[in-house]
PDB file of C-alpha atoms in Angstrom:
ATOM      1  CA  MET A   1      83.253  90.234  99.429  1.00 65.00           C
ATOM      2  CA  GLU A   2      82.373  90.159 103.122  1.00 86.00           C
ATOM      3  CA  PHE A   3      84.450  92.126 105.635  1.00 90.00           C
ATOM      4  CA  LYS A   4      84.739  91.203 109.301  1.00 90.00           C
ATOM      5  CA  LYS A   5      85.385  93.860 111.935  1.00 93.00           C
ATOM      6  CA  VAL A   6      88.554  92.830 113.786  1.00 93.00           C
ATOM      7  CA  TYR A   7      90.136  95.809 115.565  1.00 95.00           C
ATOM      8  CA  THR A   8      89.151  99.207 116.924  1.00 95.00           C
ATOM      9  CA  ILE A   9      91.784 101.856 117.653  1.00 95.00           C
ATOM     10  CA  LYS A  10      91.540 102.472 121.381  1.00 94.00           C
ATOM     11  CA  ASN A  11      93.139 105.917 121.409  1.00 93.00           C
ATOM     12  CA  PHE A  12      92.048 108.196 118.550  1.00 92.00           C
ATOM     13  CA  ASN A  13      95.342 110.124 118.928  1.00 92.00           C
ATOM     14  CA  ASN A  14      97.068 107.050 117.467  1.00 93.00           C
ATOM     15  CA  GLU A  15      95.027 107.062 114.252  1.00 94.00           C
ATOM     16  CA  GLN A  16      97.484 108.999 112.065  1.00 92.00           C
ATOM     17  CA  SER A  17     100.486 107.072 113.357  1.00 92.00           C
ATOM     18  CA  ILE A  18      98.812 103.737 112.649  1.00 94.00           C
ATOM     19  CA  LEU A  19      97.539 104.658 109.181  1.00 93.00           C
ATOM     20  CA  GLY A  20     100.669 106.557 108.128  1.00 90.00           C
ATOM     21  CA  VAL A  21     101.024 109.541 105.818  1.00 88.00           C
ATOM     22  CA  ARG A  22      98.571 109.141 102.913  1.00 90.00           C
ATOM     23  CA  ASN A  23      97.619 105.749 104.419  1.00 91.00           C
ATOM     24  CA  ILE A  24     101.012 104.244 103.535  1.00 90.00           C
ATOM     25  CA  ASN A  25     100.942 101.955 106.583  1.00 92.00           C
ATOM     26  CA  LEU A  26      97.436 100.788 105.752  1.00 92.00           C
ATOM     27  CA  LYS A  27      98.584  99.802 102.267  1.00 91.00           C
ATOM     28  CA  MET A  28     101.580  98.021 103.744  1.00 91.00           C
ATOM     29  CA  LEU A  29      99.293  96.094 106.114  1.00 94.00           C
ATOM     30  CA  GLU A  30      97.256  94.885 103.124  1.00 93.00           C
ATOM     31  CA  GLU A  31     100.425  93.662 101.409  1.00 91.00           C
ATOM     32  CA  TYR A  32     101.823  92.049 104.554  1.00 92.00           C
ATOM     33  CA  PHE A  33      98.643  90.185 105.472  1.00 94.00           C
ATOM     34  CA  SER A  34      97.699  89.527 101.818  1.00 94.00           C
ATOM     35  CA  CYS A  35      94.101  90.620 102.265  1.00 95.00           C
ATOM     36  CA  SER A  36      91.856  93.629 101.737  1.00 95.00           C
ATOM     37  CA  ILE A  37      91.442  95.957 104.704  1.00 95.00           C
ATOM     38  CA  ALA A  38      88.620  98.432 105.187  1.00 95.00           C
ATOM     39  CA  TYR A  39      89.016 101.295 107.635  1.00 95.00           C
ATOM     40  CA  ARG A  40      86.391 103.701 108.935  1.00 94.00           C
ATOM     41  CA  ASN A  41      85.823 105.578 112.196  1.00 93.00           C
ATOM     42  CA  LEU A  42      88.739 103.953 114.037  1.00 95.00           C
ATOM     43  CA  GLU A  43      87.624 100.444 113.001  1.00 96.00           C
ATOM     44  CA  PHE A  44      89.510  97.930 110.840  1.00 96.00           C
ATOM     45  CA  SER A  45      87.728  95.176 108.927  1.00 95.00           C
ATOM     46  CA  LEU A  46      89.309  92.306 106.967  1.00 96.00           C
ATOM     47  CA  ASP A  47      87.972  90.197 104.139  1.00 94.00           C
ATOM     48  CA  ASP A  48      89.911  87.175 105.441  1.00 93.00           C
ATOM     49  CA  GLU A  49      88.655  85.962 108.808  1.00 89.00           C
ATOM     50  CA  ASP A  50      91.564  83.528 109.205  1.00 92.00           C
ATOM     51  CA  LYS A  51      93.954  86.463 109.593  1.00 94.00           C
ATOM     52  CA  ALA A  52      91.866  88.364 112.113  1.00 93.00           C
ATOM     53  CA  GLU A  53      93.721  87.118 115.199  1.00 94.00           C
ATOM     54  CA  ARG A  54      97.199  87.899 113.797  1.00 95.00           C
ATOM     55  CA  PHE A  55      96.077  91.323 112.638  1.00 96.00           C
ATOM     56  CA  SER A  56      94.376  92.232 115.913  1.00 96.00           C
ATOM     57  CA  HIS A  57      97.379  91.109 117.957  1.00 95.00           C
ATOM     58  CA  ALA A  58      99.795  93.147 115.805  1.00 95.00           C
ATOM     59  CA  LEU A  59      97.695  96.328 115.972  1.00 96.00           C
ATOM     60  CA  SER A  60      97.268  95.940 119.722  1.00 95.00           C
ATOM     61  CA  PHE A  61     101.046  95.683 120.191  1.00 95.00           C
ATOM     62  CA  ILE A  62     101.695  98.686 117.939  1.00 95.00           C
ATOM     63  CA  GLU A  63      99.145 100.767 119.805  1.00 95.00           C
ATOM     64  CA  GLU A  64     100.740  99.774 123.101  1.00 93.00           C
ATOM     65  CA  LEU A  65     104.044 101.181 121.832  1.00 92.00           C
ATOM     66  CA  LEU A  66     102.372 104.382 120.655  1.00 93.00           C
ATOM     67  CA  ASN A  67     100.632 104.831 124.008  1.00 92.00           C
ATOM     68  CA  TYR A  68     104.006 104.436 125.682  1.00 88.00           C
ATOM     69  CA  GLY A  69     105.240 107.406 123.640  1.00 83.00           C
ATOM     70  CA  LYS A  70     107.238 105.547 120.998  1.00 83.00           C
ATOM     71  CA  SER A  71     107.202 106.991 117.504  1.00 81.00           C
ATOM     72  CA  LEU A  72     107.213 104.383 114.748  1.00 84.00           C
ATOM     73  CA  ASP A  73     108.114 104.953 111.127  1.00 83.00           C
ATOM     74  CA  TYR A  74     107.215 102.771 108.153  1.00 83.00           C
ATOM     75  CA  ARG A  75     110.354 100.619 108.451  1.00 84.00           C
ATOM     76  CA  GLN A  76     109.873  99.905 112.153  1.00 87.00           C
ATOM     77  CA  TYR A  77     106.216  99.092 111.494  1.00 88.00           C
ATOM     78  CA  GLN A  78     107.232  96.372 109.023  1.00 88.00           C
ATOM     79  CA  TYR A  79     109.932  95.111 111.365  1.00 91.00           C
ATOM     80  CA  ILE A  80     107.515  94.780 114.275  1.00 93.00           C
ATOM     81  CA  LEU A  81     105.055  92.758 112.171  1.00 94.00           C
ATOM     82  CA  LYS A  82     107.782  90.330 111.115  1.00 93.00           C
ATOM     83  CA  CYS A  83     109.097  89.888 114.661  1.00 95.00           C
ATOM     84  CA  LEU A  84     105.611  89.245 116.046  1.00 95.00           C
ATOM     85  CA  ASP A  85     105.065  86.567 113.411  1.00 94.00           C
ATOM     86  CA  ASP A  86     108.420  85.053 114.453  1.00 95.00           C
ATOM     87  CA  GLY A  87     107.279  84.829 118.075  1.00 95.00           C
ATOM     88  CA  LEU A  88     109.626  87.549 119.338  1.00 96.00           C
ATOM     89  CA  GLU A  89     107.112  89.685 121.244  1.00 95.00           C
ATOM     90  CA  ASP A  90     108.996  89.534 124.564  1.00 95.00           C
ATOM     91  CA  GLU A  91     112.257  90.463 122.864  1.00 96.00           C
ATOM     92  CA  LEU A  92     110.551  93.381 121.101  1.00 94.00           C
ATOM     93  CA  LYS A  93     109.156  94.679 124.390  1.00 93.00           C
ATOM     94  CA  GLU A  94     112.643  94.558 125.891  1.00 93.00           C
ATOM     95  CA  LEU A  95     114.019  96.409 122.850  1.00 93.00           C
ATOM     96  CA  TYR A  96     111.443  99.205 122.915  1.00 91.00           C
ATOM     97  CA  PHE A  97     110.495  99.551 126.578  1.00 89.00           C
ATOM     98  CA  ASN A  98     114.003  99.150 128.050  1.00 89.00           C
ATOM     99  CA  ARG A  99     115.845 101.055 125.345  1.00 86.00           C
ATOM    100  CA  GLU A 100     119.570 101.420 126.027  1.00 86.00           C
ATOM    101  CA  VAL A 101     121.120 104.660 124.774  1.00 89.00           C
ATOM    102  CA  ILE A 102     124.710 103.899 123.757  1.00 89.00           C
ATOM    103  CA  PHE A 103     125.735 107.394 122.718  1.00 90.00           C
ATOM    104  CA  THR A 104     124.501 110.968 122.498  1.00 90.00           C
ATOM    105  CA  THR A 105     125.833 112.838 119.459  1.00 89.00           C
ATOM    106  CA  SER A 106     127.203 116.374 119.343  1.00 86.00           C
ATOM    107  CA  ASN A 107     123.754 117.709 118.402  1.00 87.00           C
ATOM    108  CA  GLY A 108     121.980 115.826 121.190  1.00 89.00           C
ATOM    109  CA  LYS A 109     120.643 112.895 119.149  1.00 89.00           C
ATOM    110  CA  GLN A 110     120.393 109.679 121.142  1.00 90.00           C
ATOM    111  CA  ILE A 111     121.778 106.548 119.483  1.00 91.00           C
ATOM    112  CA  TYR A 112     120.258 103.215 120.446  1.00 91.00           C
ATOM    113  CA  PRO A 113     119.613  99.833 118.799  1.00 93.00           C
ATOM    114  CA  ARG A 114     116.522  99.825 116.607  1.00 91.00           C
ATOM    115  CA  THR A 115     116.382  96.111 115.814  1.00 94.00           C
ATOM    116  CA  LEU A 116     117.127  92.915 117.715  1.00 96.00           C
ATOM    117  CA  ASN A 117     120.130  92.202 115.491  1.00 96.00           C
ATOM    118  CA  GLN A 118     121.509  95.657 116.242  1.00 96.00           C
ATOM    119  CA  LYS A 119     121.042  95.022 119.963  1.00 96.00           C
ATOM    120  CA  GLN A 120     122.947  91.727 119.731  1.00 96.00           C
ATOM    121  CA  TYR A 121     125.658  93.441 117.669  1.00 97.00           C
ATOM    122  CA  LEU A 122     126.180  96.060 120.385  1.00 96.00           C
ATOM    123  CA  LYS A 123     126.317  93.317 123.024  1.00 96.00           C
ATOM    124  CA  ASN A 124     128.996  91.527 121.017  1.00 97.00           C
ATOM    125  CA  LEU A 125     130.945  94.769 120.592  1.00 96.00           C
ATOM    126  CA  LYS A 126     131.060  94.982 124.376  1.00 95.00           C
ATOM    127  CA  PHE A 127     132.058  91.399 125.162  1.00 96.00           C
ATOM    128  CA  ASN A 128     134.239  90.300 122.207  1.00 97.00           C
ATOM    129  CA  ASP A 129     137.555  91.459 120.770  1.00 97.00           C
ATOM    130  CA  ILE A 130     136.938  90.684 117.096  1.00 98.00           C
ATOM    131  CA  ILE A 131     133.455  91.453 115.859  1.00 98.00           C
ATOM    132  CA  PHE A 132     132.104  90.898 112.366  1.00 98.00           C
ATOM    133  CA  GLY A 133     129.033  92.800 111.174  1.00 97.00           C
ATOM    134  CA  ILE A 134     127.796  91.413 107.871  1.00 97.00           C
ATOM    135  CA  GLY A 135     124.757  92.496 105.903  1.00 95.00           C
ATOM    136  CA  PRO A 136     123.248  94.888 103.365  1.00 91.00           C
ATOM    137  CA  ALA A 137     123.552  98.657 103.244  1.00 86.00           C
ATOM    138  CA  GLY A 138     121.501 100.628 105.742  1.00 87.00           C
ATOM    139  CA  THR A 139     121.519  98.085 108.575  1.00 92.00           C
ATOM    140  CA  GLY A 140     123.639 100.273 110.885  1.00 92.00           C
ATOM    141  CA  LYS A 141     126.639  97.951 111.075  1.00 94.00           C
ATOM    142  CA  THR A 142     129.236 100.644 110.293  1.00 92.00           C
ATOM    143  CA  PHE A 143     127.405 103.523 111.985  1.00 93.00           C
ATOM    144  CA  LEU A 144     127.004 101.641 115.275  1.00 95.00           C
ATOM    145  CA  ALA A 145     130.635 100.497 115.141  1.00 95.00           C
ATOM    146  CA  VAL A 146     131.809 104.106 114.885  1.00 95.00           C
ATOM    147  CA  MET A 147     129.451 105.239 117.671  1.00 95.00           C
ATOM    148  CA  TYR A 148     130.704 102.464 119.920  1.00 96.00           C
ATOM    149  CA  ALA A 149     134.337 103.344 119.164  1.00 96.00           C
ATOM    150  CA  VAL A 150     133.801 107.041 119.917  1.00 96.00           C
ATOM    151  CA  ASN A 151     132.036 106.151 123.161  1.00 95.00           C
ATOM    152  CA  GLN A 152     135.032 104.033 124.227  1.00 96.00           C
ATOM    153  CA  LEU A 153     137.430 106.815 123.286  1.00 96.00           C
ATOM    154  CA  LYS A 154     135.502 109.402 125.315  1.00 94.00           C
ATOM    155  CA  ALA A 155     135.493 107.021 128.295  1.00 95.00           C
ATOM    156  CA  ASN A 156     139.311 106.679 127.996  1.00 95.00           C
ATOM    157  CA  ASN A 157     138.983 102.925 127.496  1.00 96.00           C
ATOM    158  CA  VAL A 158     141.068 103.193 124.312  1.00 97.00           C
ATOM    159  CA  LYS A 159     143.691 105.666 123.128  1.00 96.00           C
ATOM    160  CA  LYS A 160     143.077 105.505 119.412  1.00 96.00           C
ATOM    161  CA  ILE A 161     140.499 104.843 116.689  1.00 96.00           C
ATOM    162  CA  LEU A 162     141.842 103.546 113.400  1.00 94.00           C
ATOM    163  CA  LEU A 163     139.619 103.548 110.310  1.00 91.00           C
ATOM    164  CA  VAL A 164     140.664 101.134 107.591  1.00 91.00           C
ATOM    165  CA  ARG A 165     139.232 100.341 104.202  1.00 88.00           C
ATOM    166  CA  PRO A 166     140.386  98.321 101.196  1.00 87.00           C
ATOM    167  CA  VAL A 167     141.055 100.575  98.246  1.00 76.00           C
ATOM    168  CA  VAL A 168     139.547  98.820  95.262  1.00 65.00           C
ATOM    169  CA  GLU A 169     140.648 100.871  92.289  1.00 52.00           C
ATOM    170  CA  ALA A 170     138.156 101.660  89.563  1.00 41.00           C
ATOM    171  CA  GLY A 171     140.041 103.239  86.693  1.00 37.00           C
ATOM    172  CA  GLU A 172     142.344 105.430  88.795  1.00 40.00           C
ATOM    173  CA  LYS A 173     145.472 104.279  90.549  1.00 48.00           C
ATOM    174  CA  LEU A 174     145.706 105.413  94.142  1.00 48.00           C
ATOM    175  CA  GLY A 175     149.195 106.761  93.590  1.00 52.00           C
ATOM    176  CA  PHE A 176     148.001 109.080  90.812  1.00 52.00           C
ATOM    177  CA  LEU A 177     145.471 110.846  93.005  1.00 53.00           C
ATOM    178  CA  PRO A 178     146.634 114.269  94.260  1.00 58.00           C
ATOM    179  CA  GLY A 179     147.732 114.985  97.822  1.00 61.00           C
ATOM    180  CA  ASP A 180     149.268 113.026 100.680  1.00 63.00           C
ATOM    181  CA  LEU A 181     148.150 109.618 101.967  1.00 62.00           C
ATOM    182  CA  LYS A 182     145.208 111.066 103.902  1.00 63.00           C
ATOM    183  CA  ASP A 183     144.005 112.982 100.825  1.00 68.00           C
ATOM    184  CA  LYS A 184     144.222 109.807  98.731  1.00 65.00           C
ATOM    185  CA  ILE A 185     142.319 107.550 101.122  1.00 67.00           C
ATOM    186  CA  ASP A 186     139.736 110.044 102.444  1.00 71.00           C
ATOM    187  CA  PRO A 187     137.301 109.697  99.500  1.00 72.00           C
ATOM    188  CA  TYR A 188     137.021 105.977 100.281  1.00 71.00           C
ATOM    189  CA  LEU A 189     136.234 106.693 103.937  1.00 76.00           C
ATOM    190  CA  ILE A 190     133.388 109.183 103.547  1.00 81.00           C
ATOM    191  CA  PRO A 191     130.798 106.918 105.270  1.00 80.00           C
ATOM    192  CA  LEU A 192     133.079 106.591 108.300  1.00 84.00           C
ATOM    193  CA  TYR A 193     133.725 110.337 108.410  1.00 88.00           C
ATOM    194  CA  ASP A 194     129.977 110.993 108.159  1.00 89.00           C
ATOM    195  CA  ALA A 195     129.405 108.891 111.283  1.00 89.00           C
ATOM    196  CA  LEU A 196     132.339 110.493 113.113  1.00 93.00           C
ATOM    197  CA  ASN A 197     131.148 114.005 112.256  1.00 93.00           C
ATOM    198  CA  GLU A 198     127.664 113.176 113.510  1.00 92.00           C
ATOM    199  CA  ALA A 199     129.082 111.773 116.732  1.00 93.00           C
ATOM    200  CA  LEU A 200     131.571 114.504 117.580  1.00 94.00           C
ATOM    201  CA  GLY A 201     131.124 117.392 115.150  1.00 93.00           C
ATOM    202  CA  LYS A 202     133.514 118.064 112.254  1.00 93.00           C
ATOM    203  CA  GLU A 203     135.743 120.497 114.164  1.00 94.00           C
ATOM    204  CA  LYS A 204     136.391 117.959 116.932  1.00 95.00           C
ATOM    205  CA  VAL A 205     137.015 115.181 114.407  1.00 94.00           C
ATOM    206  CA  ASP A 206     139.516 117.314 112.480  1.00 93.00           C
ATOM    207  CA  MET A 207     141.367 118.091 115.733  1.00 96.00           C
ATOM    208  CA  LEU A 208     141.547 114.402 116.742  1.00 96.00           C
ATOM    209  CA  VAL A 209     142.748 113.430 113.265  1.00 93.00           C
ATOM    210  CA  ALA A 210     145.450 116.123 113.431  1.00 93.00           C
ATOM    211  CA  LYS A 211     146.584 114.740 116.812  1.00 95.00           C
ATOM    212  CA  GLY A 212     146.633 111.164 115.501  1.00 93.00           C
ATOM    213  CA  VAL A 213     143.964 110.028 117.969  1.00 96.00           C
ATOM    214  CA  ILE A 214     141.792 109.161 114.976  1.00 95.00           C
ATOM    215  CA  GLU A 215     143.760 107.723 112.092  1.00 91.00           C
ATOM    216  CA  VAL A 216     142.762 106.682 108.593  1.00 84.00           C
ATOM    217  CA  ALA A 217     144.691 104.177 106.535  1.00 83.00           C
ATOM    218  CA  PRO A 218     144.250 101.970 103.477  1.00 84.00           C
ATOM    219  CA  LEU A 219     144.261  98.287 104.332  1.00 87.00           C
ATOM    220  CA  ALA A 220     147.526  97.716 102.462  1.00 82.00           C
ATOM    221  CA  TYR A 221     149.333 100.031 104.909  1.00 81.00           C
ATOM    222  CA  MET A 222     148.458  97.875 107.940  1.00 85.00           C
ATOM    223  CA  ARG A 223     151.251  95.354 107.361  1.00 84.00           C
ATOM    224  CA  GLY A 224     153.845  95.307 110.135  1.00 81.00           C
ATOM    225  CA  ARG A 225     151.765  97.245 112.660  1.00 85.00           C
ATOM    226  CA  THR A 226     150.629  96.071 116.090  1.00 81.00           C
ATOM    227  CA  LEU A 227     147.805  98.091 117.585  1.00 86.00           C
ATOM    228  CA  GLU A 228     147.288  98.233 121.342  1.00 92.00           C
ATOM    229  CA  LYS A 229     144.531  99.938 123.364  1.00 95.00           C
ATOM    230  CA  SER A 230     142.796 100.795 120.103  1.00 96.00           C
ATOM    231  CA  ILE A 231     139.585 100.162 118.231  1.00 97.00           C
ATOM    232  CA  VAL A 232     140.197  99.339 114.590  1.00 96.00           C
ATOM    233  CA  ILE A 233     137.283  99.423 112.143  1.00 96.00           C
ATOM    234  CA  LEU A 234     137.677  97.689 108.790  1.00 95.00           C
ATOM    235  CA  ASP A 235     134.840  98.832 106.543  1.00 93.00           C
ATOM    236  CA  GLU A 236     133.820  97.299 103.184  1.00 92.00           C
ATOM    237  CA  ALA A 237     135.677  94.160 104.244  1.00 94.00           C
ATOM    238  CA  GLN A 238     134.150  92.122 101.424  1.00 94.00           C
ATOM    239  CA  ASN A 239     136.755  93.802  99.196  1.00 92.00           C
ATOM    240  CA  ALA A 240     139.694  92.543 101.257  1.00 93.00           C
ATOM    241  CA  THR A 241     141.526  89.617  99.696  1.00 92.00           C
ATOM    242  CA  THR A 242     142.246  86.450 101.652  1.00 92.00           C
ATOM    243  CA  SER A 243     145.843  87.479 102.352  1.00 92.00           C
ATOM    244  CA  GLN A 244     144.806  91.018 103.334  1.00 93.00           C
ATOM    245  CA  MET A 245     142.210  89.732 105.795  1.00 94.00           C
ATOM    246  CA  LYS A 246     144.720  87.398 107.444  1.00 94.00           C
ATOM    247  CA  MET A 247     147.265  90.220 107.636  1.00 93.00           C
ATOM    248  CA  PHE A 248     144.713  92.601 109.146  1.00 93.00           C
ATOM    249  CA  LEU A 249     143.359  90.226 111.794  1.00 95.00           C
ATOM    250  CA  THR A 250     146.851  89.348 113.010  1.00 93.00           C
ATOM    251  CA  ARG A 251     147.575  93.029 113.805  1.00 92.00           C
ATOM    252  CA  LEU A 252     145.375  92.809 116.926  1.00 93.00           C
ATOM    253  CA  GLY A 253     147.244  94.012 120.016  1.00 92.00           C
ATOM    254  CA  LEU A 254     146.556  94.028 123.741  1.00 94.00           C
ATOM    255  CA  ASP A 255     143.428  95.812 125.039  1.00 94.00           C
ATOM    256  CA  SER A 256     142.205  96.343 121.483  1.00 96.00           C
ATOM    257  CA  LYS A 257     139.165  95.447 119.439  1.00 97.00           C
ATOM    258  CA  MET A 258     138.701  94.927 115.724  1.00 97.00           C
ATOM    259  CA  ILE A 259     135.335  95.548 114.078  1.00 98.00           C
ATOM    260  CA  ILE A 260     134.955  94.201 110.558  1.00 97.00           C
ATOM    261  CA  THR A 261     131.938  95.259 108.493  1.00 96.00           C
ATOM    262  CA  GLY A 262     130.923  94.278 105.001  1.00 95.00           C
ATOM    263  CA  ASP A 263     128.288  93.139 102.542  1.00 94.00           C
ATOM    264  CA  VAL A 264     129.096  89.908 100.713  1.00 92.00           C
ATOM    265  CA  THR A 265     126.593  90.767  97.967  1.00 88.00           C
ATOM    266  CA  GLN A 266     128.671  93.792  96.891  1.00 88.00           C
ATOM    267  CA  ILE A 267     132.141  92.401  96.170  1.00 87.00           C
ATOM    268  CA  ASP A 268     134.158  94.603  93.798  1.00 83.00           C
ATOM    269  CA  LEU A 269     137.254  92.392  93.596  1.00 84.00           C
ATOM    270  CA  ASP A 270     138.223  90.994  90.217  1.00 78.00           C
ATOM    271  CA  LYS A 271     137.209  87.417  89.539  1.00 71.00           C
ATOM    272  CA  LYS A 272     140.715  86.111  90.263  1.00 58.00           C
ATOM    273  CA  SER A 273     140.606  87.312  93.876  1.00 71.00           C
ATOM    274  CA  HIS A 274     138.618  85.627  96.620  1.00 86.00           C
ATOM    275  CA  SER A 275     136.910  87.699  99.295  1.00 92.00           C
ATOM    276  CA  GLY A 276     138.744  87.421 102.599  1.00 93.00           C
ATOM    277  CA  LEU A 277     135.510  88.208 104.406  1.00 95.00           C
ATOM    278  CA  ILE A 278     133.734  85.159 103.024  1.00 94.00           C
ATOM    279  CA  GLU A 279     136.672  82.928 103.920  1.00 94.00           C
ATOM    280  CA  ALA A 280     136.852  84.382 107.444  1.00 95.00           C
ATOM    281  CA  MET A 281     133.149  83.647 107.916  1.00 95.00           C
ATOM    282  CA  HIS A 282     133.896  79.958 107.311  1.00 93.00           C
ATOM    283  CA  LEU A 283     137.288  79.655 109.041  1.00 95.00           C
ATOM    284  CA  LEU A 284     136.773  81.623 112.242  1.00 96.00           C
ATOM    285  CA  ARG A 285     133.400  80.399 113.484  1.00 92.00           C
ATOM    286  CA  ASN A 286     133.194  79.091 117.049  1.00 91.00           C
ATOM    287  CA  ILE A 287     136.348  80.817 118.295  1.00 96.00           C
ATOM    288  CA  ASP A 288     135.875  82.311 121.751  1.00 96.00           C
ATOM    289  CA  GLY A 289     136.228  86.102 121.549  1.00 96.00           C
ATOM    290  CA  ILE A 290     135.194  86.329 117.892  1.00 97.00           C
ATOM    291  CA  SER A 291     131.558  87.045 117.058  1.00 97.00           C
ATOM    292  CA  PHE A 292     129.640  87.125 113.794  1.00 97.00           C
ATOM    293  CA  ASN A 293     126.543  89.270 113.429  1.00 96.00           C
ATOM    294  CA  GLN A 294     124.387  88.671 110.361  1.00 95.00           C
ATOM    295  CA  PHE A 295     122.056  91.509 109.412  1.00 95.00           C
ATOM    296  CA  ASP A 296     119.271  91.160 106.865  1.00 91.00           C
ATOM    297  CA  LYS A 297     116.903  93.384 104.889  1.00 86.00           C
ATOM    298  CA  PHE A 298     114.582  93.747 107.892  1.00 86.00           C
ATOM    299  CA  ASP A 299     117.379  95.574 109.739  1.00 89.00           C
ATOM    300  CA  VAL A 300     117.519  98.258 107.048  1.00 85.00           C
ATOM    301  CA  MET A 301     116.723 101.597 108.667  1.00 74.00           C
ATOM    302  CA  ARG A 302     117.169 103.843 105.644  1.00 65.00           C
ATOM    303  CA  HIS A 303     114.462 104.989 103.227  1.00 63.00           C
ATOM    304  CA  ARG A 304     111.762 102.327 102.825  1.00 61.00           C
ATOM    305  CA  LEU A 305     112.728 101.943  99.127  1.00 67.00           C
ATOM    306  CA  VAL A 306     116.152 100.555 100.119  1.00 64.00           C
ATOM    307  CA  GLN A 307     114.458  97.420 101.442  1.00 62.00           C
ATOM    308  CA  GLU A 308     112.392  97.128  98.262  1.00 66.00           C
ATOM    309  CA  ILE A 309     115.544  97.433  96.143  1.00 72.00           C
ATOM    310  CA  ILE A 310     117.227  94.670  98.160  1.00 63.00           C
ATOM    311  CA  ASN A 311     114.124  92.495  97.686  1.00 63.00           C
ATOM    312  CA  ARG A 312     114.225  92.869  93.912  1.00 75.00           C
ATOM    313  CA  TYR A 313     117.916  92.045  93.640  1.00 70.00           C
ATOM    314  CA  GLU A 314     117.460  88.997  95.884  1.00 63.00           C
ATOM    315  CA  GLU A 315     114.600  87.819  93.637  1.00 67.00           C
ATOM    316  CA  LYS A 316     116.802  88.307  90.581  1.00 67.00           C
ATOM    317  CA  ASP A 317     119.610  86.181  92.074  1.00 64.00           C
ATOM    318  CA  ASP A 318     117.282  83.322  93.124  1.00 59.00           C
TER     319      ASP A 318
END
């Protein structure tokens, strides 16, 4: 097996970032390019000369980001490789070099789009009144929606944030759970509360909930309401029935936005019920003011194994 030298790391300070902890990035590069890679003294060699140009171009781009001071984890590394192969180098440069911070959390963490789909999603949140974010877990669709809503609340652009979720019962009836309405629905809204607490801090969130500035409600309790100067987030929308989705969308009031997030591969409705999210995706396309954002496994920014799990389930369903 003959190896051809194809790339030399220009800045030795980038070596660990490029190789990854215990060479995890190097192993990923071998899988991605489907070839054997030898590495020694800052030099990469491939056993497949046909892939030398792609490999060299990718490593050069990654090193440019590192030299610019960007830190890249395993997931972003994979994402960059895919985007470069898709001819999206200019868009990637805009994403990384002109990064737009949309929010700074209570502990000083800056929130910004980490993928091109996330960037488009945030653009649609700004310019549309009904925004759908559809895709697998870990793509940031719910987290970014909450961050955007909190940002608008702090800027006094809205008076209220309403968090809504279908309550799909699994063995326990909602009415049998202890406590008042908030106590009953809260367990279903933990992901939304997690994002709120990160954005504002738990004490501030509790105060805003007590004042009614942030409100939680099961989807069934939305009937008859009209919401003005508000941002309403419907999470897990794949578990809304057709009639529930129609009811929810027609609650939209003046100076308000609705953000609907869901994953059509994780529908918990019984077989007799049709997902209102899937129907909305077909019925509401090409309406001015309504946007649909489709996320995929490459937008997953959780643990690297989440993407692998999604891959396996997709292979099983094919």
